[in-house]
Amino acid sequence: MAKYATTADVTDTTIVVTDADLQEADNYVDNLLKQKGIDPTNVTLPDETLKLLAVYYATYRALIREAVHEDSVLIDKAKQYEKLYREKAEQVTAETLGVTGSATFTASRVGRG
């Protein structure tokens, strides 16, 4: 069962979003949170921002899956959902999620000098 959104949260009736799509969206959201230095276990659910992000991403993935035969209408619609989920992803911060004590990740380059 998906943790950020359910099939009932999907309002677009032109495409069938499956639990597998929503689980893929969970993975996307968890990875996004980690990239932003937010521990997913510190996020209080349900969260409207993450729910919408998961719905947009899952709908995008469902449209891509169904557009296998190069259905231009579905591909165009998938591009619209891709824009929506990317815009929503940019809104995700520790502050917007009300998370304190987030993990801080740093990158270092190790090499011989």
C-alpha positions as a Python dict, from the first residue, in 0.01 Angstrom:
ca = {
    (1, 'M'): (0, 0, 0),
    (2, 'A'): (135, 340, -97),
    (3, 'K'): (211, 584, 185),
    (4, 'Y'): (187, 930, 25),
    (5, 'A'): (-130, 891, -185),
    (6, 'T'): (-402, 640, -268),
    (7, 'T'): (-592, 565, -587),
    (8, 'A'): (-882, 761, -436),
    (9, 'D'): (-661, 1073, -442),
    (10, 'V'): (-625, 1052, -821),
    (11, 'T'): (-891, 1271, -979),
    (12, 'D'): (-795, 1230, -1346),
    (13, 'T'): (-1048, 980, -1480),
    (14, 'T'): (-888, 952, -1824),
    (15, 'I'): (-615, 718, -1699),
    (16, 'V'): (-599, 425, -1459),
    (17, 'V'): (-335, 482, -1192),
    (18, 'T'): (-243, 155, -1021),
    (19, 'D'): (-101, 77, -678),
    (20, 'A'): (227, -4, -854),
    (21, 'D'): (231, 352, -997),
    (22, 'L'): (170, 492, -650),
    (23, 'Q'): (445, 277, -500),
    (24, 'E'): (682, 404, -768),
    (25, 'A'): (574, 754, -669),
    (26, 'D'): (655, 670, -305),
    (27, 'N'): (1005, 574, -411),
    (28, 'Y'): (1040, 898, -608),
    (29, 'V'): (919, 1109, -314),
    (30, 'D'): (1144, 928, -63),
    (31, 'N'): (1447, 980, -288),
    (32, 'L'): (1358, 1347, -343),
    (33, 'L'): (1332, 1400, 33),
    (34, 'K'): (1671, 1236, 88),
    (35, 'Q'): (1828, 1453, -185),
    (36, 'K'): (1695, 1758, -4),
    (37, 'G'): (1840, 1638, 326),
    (38, 'I'): (1504, 1542, 474),
    (39, 'D'): (1465, 1209, 650),
    (40, 'P'): (1135, 1062, 517),
    (41, 'T'): (1064, 914, 861),
    (42, 'N'): (1055, 1269, 1007),
    (43, 'V'): (769, 1377, 780),
    (44, 'T'): (424, 1382, 936),
    (45, 'L'): (171, 1216, 709),
    (46, 'P'): (-64, 1285, 550),
    (47, 'D'): (98, 1588, 388),
    (48, 'E'): (-90, 1768, 112),
    (49, 'T'): (223, 1873, -80),
    (50, 'L'): (365, 1521, -85),
    (51, 'K'): (25, 1372, -168),
    (52, 'L'): (-9, 1597, -473),
    (53, 'L'): (350, 1527, -574),
    (54, 'A'): (286, 1151, -552),
    (55, 'V'): (-41, 1180, -748),
    (56, 'Y'): (122, 1388, -1022),
    (57, 'Y'): (419, 1152, -1050),
    (58, 'A'): (204, 836, -1045),
    (59, 'T'): (-30, 981, -1308),
    (60, 'Y'): (270, 1076, -1521),
    (61, 'R'): (408, 721, -1497),
    (62, 'A'): (66, 569, -1579),
    (63, 'L'): (36, 791, -1887),
    (64, 'I'): (385, 694, -2005),
    (65, 'R'): (299, 326, -1953),
    (66, 'E'): (-24, 357, -2151),
    (67, 'A'): (134, 561, -2430),
    (68, 'V'): (342, 262, -2541),
    (69, 'H'): (196, 280, -2888),
    (70, 'E'): (295, 645, -2927),
    (71, 'D'): (-48, 780, -2852),
    (72, 'S'): (31, 1151, -2890),
    (73, 'V'): (-261, 1257, -2670),
    (74, 'L'): (-130, 1051, -2378),
    (75, 'I'): (227, 1165, -2439),
    (76, 'D'): (117, 1530, -2440),
    (77, 'K'): (-79, 1475, -2121),
    (78, 'A'): (221, 1297, -1963),
    (79, 'K'): (433, 1604, -2041),
    (80, 'Q'): (179, 1821, -1859),
    (81, 'Y'): (195, 1595, -1551),
    (82, 'E'): (575, 1589, -1571),
    (83, 'K'): (572, 1969, -1550),
    (84, 'L'): (330, 1954, -1255),
    (85, 'Y'): (534, 1706, -1053),
    (86, 'R'): (862, 1889, -1123),
    (87, 'E'): (709, 2219, -1009),
    (88, 'K'): (568, 2056, -698),
    (89, 'A'): (905, 1888, -624),
    (90, 'E'): (1068, 2232, -616),
    (91, 'Q'): (826, 2335, -340),
    (92, 'V'): (940, 2054, -110),
    (93, 'T'): (1161, 2182, 170),
    (94, 'A'): (1200, 2096, 536),
    (95, 'E'): (1019, 2421, 613),
    (96, 'T'): (718, 2354, 388),
    (97, 'L'): (688, 2007, 542),
    (98, 'G'): (726, 2135, 898),
    (99, 'V'): (1022, 1905, 958),
    (100, 'T'): (1285, 1990, 1216),
    (101, 'G'): (1605, 1805, 1281),
    (102, 'S'): (1649, 1692, 921),
    (103, 'A'): (1952, 1495, 826),
    (104, 'T'): (2224, 1693, 658),
    (105, 'F'): (2401, 1528, 371),
    (106, 'T'): (2723, 1661, 227),
    (107, 'A'): (2924, 1555, -73),
    (108, 'S'): (3299, 1538, -69),
    (109, 'R'): (3543, 1458, -340),
    (110, 'V'): (3826, 1230, -241),
    (111, 'G'): (4128, 1192, -460),
    (112, 'R'): (4502, 1184, -471),
    (113, 'G'): (4679, 1512, -501),
}
